[in-house]
Coordinates of C-alpha atoms and ligand atoms in Angstrom, one line a residue:
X1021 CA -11.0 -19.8 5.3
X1022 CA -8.0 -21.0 6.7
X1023 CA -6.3 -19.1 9.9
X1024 CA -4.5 -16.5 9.3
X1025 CA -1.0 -17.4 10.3
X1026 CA 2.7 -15.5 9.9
X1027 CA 3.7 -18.7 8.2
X1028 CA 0.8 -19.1 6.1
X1029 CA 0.8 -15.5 4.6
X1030 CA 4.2 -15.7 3.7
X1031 CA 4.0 -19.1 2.1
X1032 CA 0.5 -18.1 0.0
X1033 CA 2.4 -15.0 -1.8
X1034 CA 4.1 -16.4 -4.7
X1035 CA 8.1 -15.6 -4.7
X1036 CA 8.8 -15.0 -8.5
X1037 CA 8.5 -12.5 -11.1
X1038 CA 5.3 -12.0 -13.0
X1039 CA 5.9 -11.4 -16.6
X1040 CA 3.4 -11.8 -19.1
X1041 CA 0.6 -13.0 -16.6
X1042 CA 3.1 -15.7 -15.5
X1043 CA 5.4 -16.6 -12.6
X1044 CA 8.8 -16.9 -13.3
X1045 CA 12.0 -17.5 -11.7
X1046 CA 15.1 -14.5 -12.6
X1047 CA 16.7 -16.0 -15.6
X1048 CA 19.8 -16.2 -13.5
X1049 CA 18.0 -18.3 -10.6
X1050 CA 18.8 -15.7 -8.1
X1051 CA 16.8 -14.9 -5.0
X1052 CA 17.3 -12.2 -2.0
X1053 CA 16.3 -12.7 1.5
X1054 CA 13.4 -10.2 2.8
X1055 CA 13.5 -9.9 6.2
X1056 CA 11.5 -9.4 9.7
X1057 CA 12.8 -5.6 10.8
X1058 CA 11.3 -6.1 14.7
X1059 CA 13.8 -9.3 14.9
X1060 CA 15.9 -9.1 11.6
X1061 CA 14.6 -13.5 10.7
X1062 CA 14.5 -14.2 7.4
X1063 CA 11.0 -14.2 6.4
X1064 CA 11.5 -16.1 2.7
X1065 CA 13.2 -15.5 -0.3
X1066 CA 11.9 -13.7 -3.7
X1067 CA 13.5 -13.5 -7.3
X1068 CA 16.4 -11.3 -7.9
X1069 CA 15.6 -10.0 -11.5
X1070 CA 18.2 -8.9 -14.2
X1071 CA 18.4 -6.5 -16.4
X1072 CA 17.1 -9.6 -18.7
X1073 CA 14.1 -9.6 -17.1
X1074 CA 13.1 -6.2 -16.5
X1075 CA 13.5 -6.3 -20.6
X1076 CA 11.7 -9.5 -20.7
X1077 CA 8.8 -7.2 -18.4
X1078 CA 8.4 -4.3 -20.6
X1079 CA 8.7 -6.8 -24.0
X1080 CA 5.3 -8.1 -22.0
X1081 CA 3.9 -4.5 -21.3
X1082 CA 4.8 -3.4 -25.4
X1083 CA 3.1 -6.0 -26.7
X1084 CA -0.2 -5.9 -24.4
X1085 CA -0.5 -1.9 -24.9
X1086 CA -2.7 -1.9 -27.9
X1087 CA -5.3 -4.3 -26.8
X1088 CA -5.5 -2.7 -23.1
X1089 CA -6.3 0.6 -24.6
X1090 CA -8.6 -0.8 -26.8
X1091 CA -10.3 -2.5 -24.2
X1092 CA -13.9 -1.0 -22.6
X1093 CA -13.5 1.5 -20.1
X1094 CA -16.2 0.3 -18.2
X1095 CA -14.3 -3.4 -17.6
X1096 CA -11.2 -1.6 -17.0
X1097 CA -13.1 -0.2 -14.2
X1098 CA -14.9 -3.1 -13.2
X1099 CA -11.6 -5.6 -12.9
X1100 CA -10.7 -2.3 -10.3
X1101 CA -13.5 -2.7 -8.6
X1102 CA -13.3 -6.6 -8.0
X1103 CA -9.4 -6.1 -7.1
X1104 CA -11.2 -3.6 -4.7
X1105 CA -13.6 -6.0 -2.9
X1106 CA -10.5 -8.9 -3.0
X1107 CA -8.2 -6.6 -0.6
X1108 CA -11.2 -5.7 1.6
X1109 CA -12.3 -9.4 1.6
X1110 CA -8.3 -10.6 2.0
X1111 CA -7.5 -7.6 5.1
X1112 CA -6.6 -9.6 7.3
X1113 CA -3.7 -11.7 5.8
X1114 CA -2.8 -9.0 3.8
X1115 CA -2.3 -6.6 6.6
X1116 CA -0.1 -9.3 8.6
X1117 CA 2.0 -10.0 5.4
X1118 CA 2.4 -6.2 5.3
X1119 CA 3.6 -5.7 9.1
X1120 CA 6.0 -9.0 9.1
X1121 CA 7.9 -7.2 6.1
X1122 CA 7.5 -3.4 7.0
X1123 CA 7.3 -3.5 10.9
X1124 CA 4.2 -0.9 10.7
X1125 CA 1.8 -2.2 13.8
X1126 CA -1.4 -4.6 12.6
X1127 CA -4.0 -1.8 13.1
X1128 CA -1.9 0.5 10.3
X1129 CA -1.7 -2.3 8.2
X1130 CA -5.0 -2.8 8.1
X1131 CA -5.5 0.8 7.3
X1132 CA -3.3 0.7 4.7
X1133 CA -4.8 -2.1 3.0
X1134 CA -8.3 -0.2 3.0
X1135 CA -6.5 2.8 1.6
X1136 CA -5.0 0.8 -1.2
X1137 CA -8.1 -0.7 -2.1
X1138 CA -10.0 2.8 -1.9
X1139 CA -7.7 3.9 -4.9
X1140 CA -9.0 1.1 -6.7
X1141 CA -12.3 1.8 -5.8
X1142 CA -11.7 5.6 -6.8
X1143 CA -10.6 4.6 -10.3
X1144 CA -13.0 2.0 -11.1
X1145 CA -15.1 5.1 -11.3
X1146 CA -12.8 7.4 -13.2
X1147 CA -12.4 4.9 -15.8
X1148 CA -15.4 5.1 -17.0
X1149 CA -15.2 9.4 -16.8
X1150 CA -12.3 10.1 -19.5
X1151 CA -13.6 13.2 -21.3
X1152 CA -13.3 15.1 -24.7
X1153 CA -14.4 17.8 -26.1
X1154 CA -15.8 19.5 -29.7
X1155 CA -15.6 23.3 -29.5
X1156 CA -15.7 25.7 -32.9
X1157 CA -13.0 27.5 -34.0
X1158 CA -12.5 30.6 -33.3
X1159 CA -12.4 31.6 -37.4
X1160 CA -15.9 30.2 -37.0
X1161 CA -15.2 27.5 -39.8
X1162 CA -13.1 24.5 -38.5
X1163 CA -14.0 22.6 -35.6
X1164 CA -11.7 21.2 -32.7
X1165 CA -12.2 17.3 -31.5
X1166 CA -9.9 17.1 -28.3
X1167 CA -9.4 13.2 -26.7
X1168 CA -7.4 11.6 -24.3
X1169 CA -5.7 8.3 -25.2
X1170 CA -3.4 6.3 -22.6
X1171 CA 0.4 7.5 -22.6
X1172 CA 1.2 3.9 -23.0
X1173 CA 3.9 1.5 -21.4
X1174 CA 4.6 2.6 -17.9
X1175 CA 7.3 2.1 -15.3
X1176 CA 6.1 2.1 -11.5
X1177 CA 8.7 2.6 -8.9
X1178 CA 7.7 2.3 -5.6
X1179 CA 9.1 2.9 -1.8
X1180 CA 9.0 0.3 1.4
X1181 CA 7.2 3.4 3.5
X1182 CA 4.0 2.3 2.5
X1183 CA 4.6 -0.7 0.4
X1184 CA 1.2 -1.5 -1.3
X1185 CA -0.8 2.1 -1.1
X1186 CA 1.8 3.6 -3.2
X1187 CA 1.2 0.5 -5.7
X1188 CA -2.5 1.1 -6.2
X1189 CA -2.2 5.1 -6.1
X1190 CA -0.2 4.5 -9.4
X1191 CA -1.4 1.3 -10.6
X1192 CA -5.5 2.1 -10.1
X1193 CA -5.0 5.1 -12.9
X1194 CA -2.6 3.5 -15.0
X1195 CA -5.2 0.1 -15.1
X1196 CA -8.4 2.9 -15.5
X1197 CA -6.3 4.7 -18.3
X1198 CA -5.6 1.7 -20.5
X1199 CA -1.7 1.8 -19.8
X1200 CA 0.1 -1.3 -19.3
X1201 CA 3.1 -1.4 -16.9
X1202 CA 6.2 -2.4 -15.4
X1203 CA 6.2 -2.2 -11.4
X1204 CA 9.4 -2.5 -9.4
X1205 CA 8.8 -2.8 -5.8
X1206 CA 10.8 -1.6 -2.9
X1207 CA 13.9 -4.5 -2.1
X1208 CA 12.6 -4.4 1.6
X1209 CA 8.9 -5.1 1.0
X1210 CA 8.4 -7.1 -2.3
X1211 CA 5.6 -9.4 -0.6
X1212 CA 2.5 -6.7 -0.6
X1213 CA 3.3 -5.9 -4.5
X1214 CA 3.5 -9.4 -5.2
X1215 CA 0.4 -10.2 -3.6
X1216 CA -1.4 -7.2 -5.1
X1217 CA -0.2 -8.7 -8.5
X1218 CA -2.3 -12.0 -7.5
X1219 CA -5.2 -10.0 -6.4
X1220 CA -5.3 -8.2 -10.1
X1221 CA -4.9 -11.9 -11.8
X1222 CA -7.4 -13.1 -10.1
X1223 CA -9.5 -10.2 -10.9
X1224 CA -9.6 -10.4 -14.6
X1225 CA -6.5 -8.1 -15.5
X1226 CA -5.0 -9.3 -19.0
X1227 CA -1.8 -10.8 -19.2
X1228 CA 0.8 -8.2 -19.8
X1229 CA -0.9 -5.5 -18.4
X1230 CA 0.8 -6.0 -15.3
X1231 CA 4.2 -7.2 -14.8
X1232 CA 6.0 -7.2 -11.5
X1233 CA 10.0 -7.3 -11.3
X1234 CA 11.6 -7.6 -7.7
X1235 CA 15.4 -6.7 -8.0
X1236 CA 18.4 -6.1 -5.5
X1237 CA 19.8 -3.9 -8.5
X1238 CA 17.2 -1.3 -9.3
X1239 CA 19.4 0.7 -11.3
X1240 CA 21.0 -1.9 -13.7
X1241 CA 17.1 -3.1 -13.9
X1242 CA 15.3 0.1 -14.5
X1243 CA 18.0 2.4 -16.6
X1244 CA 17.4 0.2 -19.5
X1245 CA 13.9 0.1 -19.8
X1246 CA 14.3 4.3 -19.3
X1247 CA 16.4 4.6 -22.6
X1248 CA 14.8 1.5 -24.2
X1249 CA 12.3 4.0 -26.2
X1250 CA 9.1 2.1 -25.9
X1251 CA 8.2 3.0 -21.9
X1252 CA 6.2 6.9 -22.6
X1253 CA 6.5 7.1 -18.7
X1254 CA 8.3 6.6 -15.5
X1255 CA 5.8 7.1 -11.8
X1256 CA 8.0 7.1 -9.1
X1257 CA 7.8 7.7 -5.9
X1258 CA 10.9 7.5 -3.3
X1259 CA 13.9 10.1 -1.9
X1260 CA 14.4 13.4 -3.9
X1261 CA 17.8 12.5 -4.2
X1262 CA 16.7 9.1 -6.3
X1263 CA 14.6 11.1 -8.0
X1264 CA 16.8 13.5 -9.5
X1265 CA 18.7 10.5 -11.1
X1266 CA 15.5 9.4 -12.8
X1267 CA 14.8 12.6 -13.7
X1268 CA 18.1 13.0 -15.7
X1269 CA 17.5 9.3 -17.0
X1270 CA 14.3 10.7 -18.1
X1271 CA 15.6 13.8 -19.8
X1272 CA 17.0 11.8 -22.5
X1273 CA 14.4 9.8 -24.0
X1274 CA 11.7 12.8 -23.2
X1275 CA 9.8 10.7 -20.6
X1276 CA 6.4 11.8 -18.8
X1277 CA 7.5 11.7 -15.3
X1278 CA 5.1 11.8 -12.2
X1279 CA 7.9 12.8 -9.1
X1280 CA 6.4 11.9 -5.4
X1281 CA 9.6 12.5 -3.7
X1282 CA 10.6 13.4 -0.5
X1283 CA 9.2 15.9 2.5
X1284 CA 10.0 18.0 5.5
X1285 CA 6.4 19.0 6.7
X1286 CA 6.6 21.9 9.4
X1287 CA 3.4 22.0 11.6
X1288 CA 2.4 25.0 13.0
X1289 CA 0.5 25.8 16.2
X1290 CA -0.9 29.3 17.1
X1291 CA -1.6 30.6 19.9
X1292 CA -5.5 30.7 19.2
X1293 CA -5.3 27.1 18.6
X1294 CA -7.3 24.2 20.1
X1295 CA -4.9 22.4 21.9
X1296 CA -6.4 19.5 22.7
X1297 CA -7.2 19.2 18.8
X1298 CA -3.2 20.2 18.2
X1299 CA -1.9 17.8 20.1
X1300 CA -3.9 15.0 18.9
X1301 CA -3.1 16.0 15.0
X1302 CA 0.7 16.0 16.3
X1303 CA 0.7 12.2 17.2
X1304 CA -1.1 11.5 13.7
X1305 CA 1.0 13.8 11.3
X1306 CA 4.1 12.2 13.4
X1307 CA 3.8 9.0 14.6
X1308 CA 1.9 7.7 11.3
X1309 CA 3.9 5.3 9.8
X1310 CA 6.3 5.1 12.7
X1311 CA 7.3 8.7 11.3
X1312 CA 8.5 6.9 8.2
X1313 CA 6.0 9.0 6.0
X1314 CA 6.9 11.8 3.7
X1315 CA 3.8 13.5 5.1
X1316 CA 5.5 13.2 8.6
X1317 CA 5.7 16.2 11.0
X1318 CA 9.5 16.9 10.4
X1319 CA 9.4 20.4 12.6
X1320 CA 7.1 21.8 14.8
X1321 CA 6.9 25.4 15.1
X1322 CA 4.9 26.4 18.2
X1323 CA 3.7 30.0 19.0
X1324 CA 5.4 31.4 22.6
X1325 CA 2.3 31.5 24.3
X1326 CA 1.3 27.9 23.8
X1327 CA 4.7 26.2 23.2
X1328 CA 5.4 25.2 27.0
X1329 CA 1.9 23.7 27.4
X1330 CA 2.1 21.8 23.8
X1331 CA 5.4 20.5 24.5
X1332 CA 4.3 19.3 27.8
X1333 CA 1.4 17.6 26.8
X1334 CA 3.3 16.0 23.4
X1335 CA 6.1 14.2 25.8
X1336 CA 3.3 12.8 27.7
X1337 CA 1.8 11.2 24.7
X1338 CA 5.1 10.2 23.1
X1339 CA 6.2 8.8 26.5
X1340 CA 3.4 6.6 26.9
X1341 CA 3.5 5.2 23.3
X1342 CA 3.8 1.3 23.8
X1343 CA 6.9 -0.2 21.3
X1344 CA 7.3 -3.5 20.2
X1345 CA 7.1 -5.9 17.0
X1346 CA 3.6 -4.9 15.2
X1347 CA 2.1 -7.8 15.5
X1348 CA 1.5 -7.8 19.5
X1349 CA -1.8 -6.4 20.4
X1350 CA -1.8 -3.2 21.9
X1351 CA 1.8 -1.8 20.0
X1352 CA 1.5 1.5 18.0
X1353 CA 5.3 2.3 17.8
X1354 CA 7.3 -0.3 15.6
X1355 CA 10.3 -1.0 14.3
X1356 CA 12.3 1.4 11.8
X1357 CA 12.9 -0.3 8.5
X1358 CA 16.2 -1.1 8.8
X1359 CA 19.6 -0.4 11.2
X1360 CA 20.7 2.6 9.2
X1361 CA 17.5 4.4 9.7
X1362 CA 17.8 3.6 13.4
X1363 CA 21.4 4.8 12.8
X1364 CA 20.6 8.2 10.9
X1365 CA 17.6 9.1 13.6
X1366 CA 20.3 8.9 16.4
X1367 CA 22.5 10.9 14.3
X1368 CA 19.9 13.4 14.1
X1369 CA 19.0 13.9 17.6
X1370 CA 22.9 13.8 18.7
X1371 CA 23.1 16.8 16.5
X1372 CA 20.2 18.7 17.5
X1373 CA 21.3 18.1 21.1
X1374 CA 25.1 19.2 20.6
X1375 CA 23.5 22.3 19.3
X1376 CA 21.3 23.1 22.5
X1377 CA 18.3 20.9 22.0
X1378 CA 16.9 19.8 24.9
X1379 CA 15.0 15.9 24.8
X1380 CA 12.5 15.8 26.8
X1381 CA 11.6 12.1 26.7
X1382 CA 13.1 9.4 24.2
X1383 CA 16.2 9.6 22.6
X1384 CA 17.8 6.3 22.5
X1385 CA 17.7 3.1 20.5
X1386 CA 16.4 0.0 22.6
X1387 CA 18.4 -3.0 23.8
X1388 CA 17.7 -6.2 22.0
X1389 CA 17.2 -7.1 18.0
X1390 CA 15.4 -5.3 15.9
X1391 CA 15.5 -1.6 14.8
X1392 CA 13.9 -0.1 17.6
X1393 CA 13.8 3.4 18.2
X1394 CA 12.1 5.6 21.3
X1395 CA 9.2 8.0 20.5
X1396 CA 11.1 11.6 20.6
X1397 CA 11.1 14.7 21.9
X1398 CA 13.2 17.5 21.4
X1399 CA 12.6 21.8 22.4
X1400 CA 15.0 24.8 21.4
X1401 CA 16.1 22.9 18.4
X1402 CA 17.9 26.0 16.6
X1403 CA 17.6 26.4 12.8
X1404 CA 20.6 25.1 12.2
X1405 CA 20.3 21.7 13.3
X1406 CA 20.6 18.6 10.5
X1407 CA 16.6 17.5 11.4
X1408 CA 15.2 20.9 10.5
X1409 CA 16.5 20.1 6.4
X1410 CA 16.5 16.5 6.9
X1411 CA 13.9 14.2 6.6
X1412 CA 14.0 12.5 10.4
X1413 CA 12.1 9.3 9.0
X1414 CA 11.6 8.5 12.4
X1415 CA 8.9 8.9 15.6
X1416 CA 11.1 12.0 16.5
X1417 CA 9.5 15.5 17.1
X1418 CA 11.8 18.6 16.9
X1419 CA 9.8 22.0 18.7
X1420 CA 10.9 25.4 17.9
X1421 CA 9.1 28.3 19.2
X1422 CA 7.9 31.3 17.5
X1423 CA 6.4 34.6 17.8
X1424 CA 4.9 36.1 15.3
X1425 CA 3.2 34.9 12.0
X1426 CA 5.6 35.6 9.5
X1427 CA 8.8 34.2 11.4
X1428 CA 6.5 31.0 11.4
X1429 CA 6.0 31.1 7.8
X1430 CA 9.6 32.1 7.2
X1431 CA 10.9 29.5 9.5
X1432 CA 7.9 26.7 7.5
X1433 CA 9.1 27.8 4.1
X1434 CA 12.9 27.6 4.6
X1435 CA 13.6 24.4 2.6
X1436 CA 14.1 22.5 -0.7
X1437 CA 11.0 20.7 0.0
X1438 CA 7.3 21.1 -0.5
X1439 CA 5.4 18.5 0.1
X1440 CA 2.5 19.4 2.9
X1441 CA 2.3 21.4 5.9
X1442 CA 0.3 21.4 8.9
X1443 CA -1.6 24.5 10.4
X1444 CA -3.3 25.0 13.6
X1445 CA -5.2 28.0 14.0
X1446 CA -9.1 28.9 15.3
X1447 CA -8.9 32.2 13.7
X1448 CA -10.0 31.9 9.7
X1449 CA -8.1 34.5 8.5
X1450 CA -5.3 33.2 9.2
X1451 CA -6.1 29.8 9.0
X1452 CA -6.2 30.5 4.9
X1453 CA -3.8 33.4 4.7
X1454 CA -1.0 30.8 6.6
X1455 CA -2.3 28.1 4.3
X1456 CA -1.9 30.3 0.7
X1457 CA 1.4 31.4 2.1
X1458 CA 2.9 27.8 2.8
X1459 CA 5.0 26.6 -0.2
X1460 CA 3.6 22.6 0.0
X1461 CA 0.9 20.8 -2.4
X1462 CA -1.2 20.3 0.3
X1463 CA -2.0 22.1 4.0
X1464 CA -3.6 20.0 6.9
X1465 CA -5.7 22.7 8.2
X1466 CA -6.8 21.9 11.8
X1467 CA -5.8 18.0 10.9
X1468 CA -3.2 16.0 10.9
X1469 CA -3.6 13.5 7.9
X1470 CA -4.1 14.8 4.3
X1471 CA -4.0 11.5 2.7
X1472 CA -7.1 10.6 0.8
X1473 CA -7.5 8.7 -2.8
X1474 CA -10.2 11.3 -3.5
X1475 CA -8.3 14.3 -3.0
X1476 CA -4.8 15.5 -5.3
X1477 CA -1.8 14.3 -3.3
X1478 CA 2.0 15.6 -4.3
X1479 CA 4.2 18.5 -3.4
X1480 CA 6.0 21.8 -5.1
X1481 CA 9.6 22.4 -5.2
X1482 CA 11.7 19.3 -4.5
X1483 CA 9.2 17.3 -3.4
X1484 CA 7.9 16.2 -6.6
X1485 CA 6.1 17.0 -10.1
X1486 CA 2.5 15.9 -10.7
X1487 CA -0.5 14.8 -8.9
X1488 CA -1.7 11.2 -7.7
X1489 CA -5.4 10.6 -6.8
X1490 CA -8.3 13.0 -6.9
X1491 CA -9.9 13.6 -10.2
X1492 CA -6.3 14.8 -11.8
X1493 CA -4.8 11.4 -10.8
X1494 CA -5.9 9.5 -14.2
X1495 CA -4.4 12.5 -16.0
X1496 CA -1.2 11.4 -15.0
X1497 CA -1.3 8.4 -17.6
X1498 CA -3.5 10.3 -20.1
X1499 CA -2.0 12.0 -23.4
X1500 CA -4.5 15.2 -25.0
X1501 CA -5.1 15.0 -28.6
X1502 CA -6.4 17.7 -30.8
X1503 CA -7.7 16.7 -34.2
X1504 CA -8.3 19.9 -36.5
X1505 CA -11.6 19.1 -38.5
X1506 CA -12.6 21.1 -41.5
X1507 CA -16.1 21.5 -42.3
Ligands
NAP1241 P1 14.3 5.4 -2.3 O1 15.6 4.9 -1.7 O2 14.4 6.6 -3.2 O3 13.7 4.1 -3.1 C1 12.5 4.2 -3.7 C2 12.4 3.2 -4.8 O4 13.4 3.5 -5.8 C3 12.8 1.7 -4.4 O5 12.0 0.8 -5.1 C4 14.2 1.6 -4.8 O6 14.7 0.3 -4.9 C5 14.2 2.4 -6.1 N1 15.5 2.8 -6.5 C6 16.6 3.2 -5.8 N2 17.6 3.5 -6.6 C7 17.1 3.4 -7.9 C8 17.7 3.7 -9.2 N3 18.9 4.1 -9.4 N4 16.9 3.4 -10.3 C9 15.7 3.0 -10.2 N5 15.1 2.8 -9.0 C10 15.8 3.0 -7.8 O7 13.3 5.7 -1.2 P2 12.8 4.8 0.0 O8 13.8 4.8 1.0 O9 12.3 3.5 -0.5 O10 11.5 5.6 0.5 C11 11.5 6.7 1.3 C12 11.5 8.0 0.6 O11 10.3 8.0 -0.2 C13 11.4 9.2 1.5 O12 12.2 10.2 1.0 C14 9.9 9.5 1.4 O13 9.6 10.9 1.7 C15 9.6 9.2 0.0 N6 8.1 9.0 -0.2 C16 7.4 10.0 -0.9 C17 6.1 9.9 -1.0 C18 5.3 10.9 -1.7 O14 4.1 10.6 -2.1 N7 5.8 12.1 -2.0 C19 5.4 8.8 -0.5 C20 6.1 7.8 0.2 C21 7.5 7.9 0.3 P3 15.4 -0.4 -3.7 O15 14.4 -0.7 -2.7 O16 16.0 -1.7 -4.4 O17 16.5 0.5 -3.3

């Protein structure tokens, strides 16, 4: 194999839409820019779909439906599983091409290519695991045949955040399902999707199947395949406040929806808690990702007798957290995505500090290009403060103290979101009383990453609707249907 080079994983993705199992230019010969955020270069340029296109895609995905779900589960399955082996085999380049247009440093890259592939992996084997069943009636003469057929053409919207896991975590079920699909990547990292979409090719996927729209106008794209009628369903994962308008897109044409929207994940220390263990699930649940994750630590809540020490030892941490562009050995704080996250982050902690917050290290963008932003934190951040309703997106942690359990779990649950929350606790009581209590989809219980393809991911209340991976994830693009059979 050739060396792995910034210019030679950029130039080996191909730049254009992929419609139909070919590459295309946008009709209109457009192209947008997608750039370096640790310097803010140009890395290339990729096709700017129309609304043409994105038609052109789903006429692609309508007419290969009934074949796909026709086709064997078992090679449905088994083009996953090659796909799988092609990311592990391709980590490497993929990882770099995934850092030069997200910023995230090498080693997460990496990571997140294994995690992509794993939800390949994963539904290879649920492919093959679709069930049924045959049950008498209760009137003891008819008989009930239940089956589960694919929900049909699919629209994929994806975020930047974590720009090819959140392809595969929608792409693995709809391809183990026997949907076919329309994905439209995130503006700001079209190159992992694209890539992906070579990886399937190569791996057997039918033409059609897959089809791959990158678009500066994901609105005037995406609406009209919504009303068009012949998508059954819309995956999407991004901001709450995007997904409401989908939602109500949605609405009109009765489209299946799968919501994985946004968070604000408290994290909760007790006082009987390992601290050593605390601390270290702090730096994961915030400084994954940069913070840029919707399972990101957005508030700490830290019990009285602990809260000095775990603040103490969390500054030293974040203080000592080397920055730089992702691709220097050594870096495990990179660049934000772009200057108005770096922009809304300050804004956050300006607030938090006008209202009495105290920073204890961080808290300032660095000098020179790119969107660089200091590893944060902040104590005595009041209720009221913007950061403890907004999503920080950012390596900034916000500490309020607590005493007892149920200010903790008032304090946790006061939002619109619902997405996961952190608990540390030795005592098992209340490790699963706190956990039932919480108002999330998911609890990291004495851990500070949920995140696994085998396990449901998604949140309650405004963080979303449905479930991605685990053994429910292929239900997502899976219809029931009840035949009534008289004997
Ligand atoms: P975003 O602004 O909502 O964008 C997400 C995707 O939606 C992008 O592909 C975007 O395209 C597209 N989009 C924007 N407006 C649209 C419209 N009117 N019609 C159709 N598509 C539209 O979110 P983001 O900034 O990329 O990602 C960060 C957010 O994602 C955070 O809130 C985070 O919590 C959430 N997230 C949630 C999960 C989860 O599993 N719950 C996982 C990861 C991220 P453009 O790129 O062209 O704008």
């Amino acid at each position: 194999m050739s060396a792995v080079t910034e210019s030679s994983v950029v130039e080996a993705v191909t730049k254009e839409l992929f419609i139909g199992g070919k590459w295309t230019p946008s009709t209109s010969g457009a192209t947008f820019p997608v750039h370096d955020p640790a310097t803010g270069a140009v890395l290339c340029e990729v096709a700017d779909a129309s609304a043409d296109d994105g038609m052109a895609a789903l006429d692609a995905a309508a007419s290969a439906q009934a074949d796909w779900a026709a086709h064997p589960p078992r090679e449905r399955g088994e083009i996953l599983r090659r796909a799988y082996d092609a990311l592990l085999t391709r980590q490497e380049e993929l990882a770099l091409l995934m850092t030069l247009e997200m910023g995230k440093p090498l080693a997460e890259s990496r990571g997140e290519v294994a995690y992509a592939a794993e939800f390949f992996r994963w539904f290879a084997e649920e492919a093959v695991r679709i069930d049924g069943g045959y049950a008498v009636a209760p009137n003891g003469t008819g008989r009930f045949l239940v089956t589960k057929q694919p929900v049909g053409p699919s629209l994929l919207i994806t975020p930047w955040n974590f720009p090819m896991a959140m392809g595969t975590r929608k792409i693995g079920p709809a391809v183990a399902a026997g949907c076919t699909m329309v994905v439209k990547p995130a503006e700001q990292t079209p190159l992992s999707m694209l890539a992906l979409a070579q990886v399937l090719a190569e791996a057997g996927l039918p033409d059609g199947v897959l089809n791959v729209v990158t678009t500066t106008d994901p609105g005037g794209v995406m609406e009209p395949l919504i009303r068009d009628g012949r998508a059954r369903k819309l995956s999407f994962t991004g901001s709450t406040a995007v997904g409401r308008v989908l939602l109500r897109q949605c609405a009109d044409k009765v489209l299946r929806t799968s919501m994985e929207l946004g968070g604000n994940a408290p994290f909760l220390v007790f006082d009987d808690a390992d601290l050593d263990a605390a601390v270290d699930g702090a730096m994961q649940a915030k400084m994954r990702n940069i913070g840029e994750a919707c399972t990101a630590a957005n508030r700490f809540y830290v019990q009285r007798g602990v809260a000095d020490e775990f603040a103490r030892r969390l500054t030293e941490r974040m203080s000592a957290l080397p920055i730089g562009r992702g691709t220097e050995e050594g870096v495990v704080v990179g660049p934000l995505i772009d200057s108005d996250a770096v922009a809304k982050v300050g804004e956050l902690v300006e607030d938090a500090a006008r209202r009495g917050a105290q920073v204890l290290t961080g808290g300032a963008t660095l000098d020179g290009p790119g969107n660089f932003y200091q590893p944060t934190v902040l104590t005595n951040v009041p209720s009221g403060a913007r950061m403890s309703a907004e999503e920080i997106f950012g390596p900034v942690a916000p500490i309020s103290v607590f005493d007892t359990e149920d200010e903790a779990l008032a304090a946790a649950n006061d939002t619109e979101y619902g997405l996961v929350g952190y608990v540390y606790t030795n005592d098992v009581k209340r490790a699963l009383r706190v956990s039932e209590r919480l108002e999330t989809g998911m609890v990291g219980l004495n851990q500070g990453i949920v995140s696994n393809p085998a396990a449901p991911f998604g949140g309650v209340k405004q963080s979303g609707l449905g479930r991605e991976g685990g053994t429910v994830g292929i239900d997502e693009f899976l219809e029931t249907k009840y035949i009534a059979v008289s004997l």
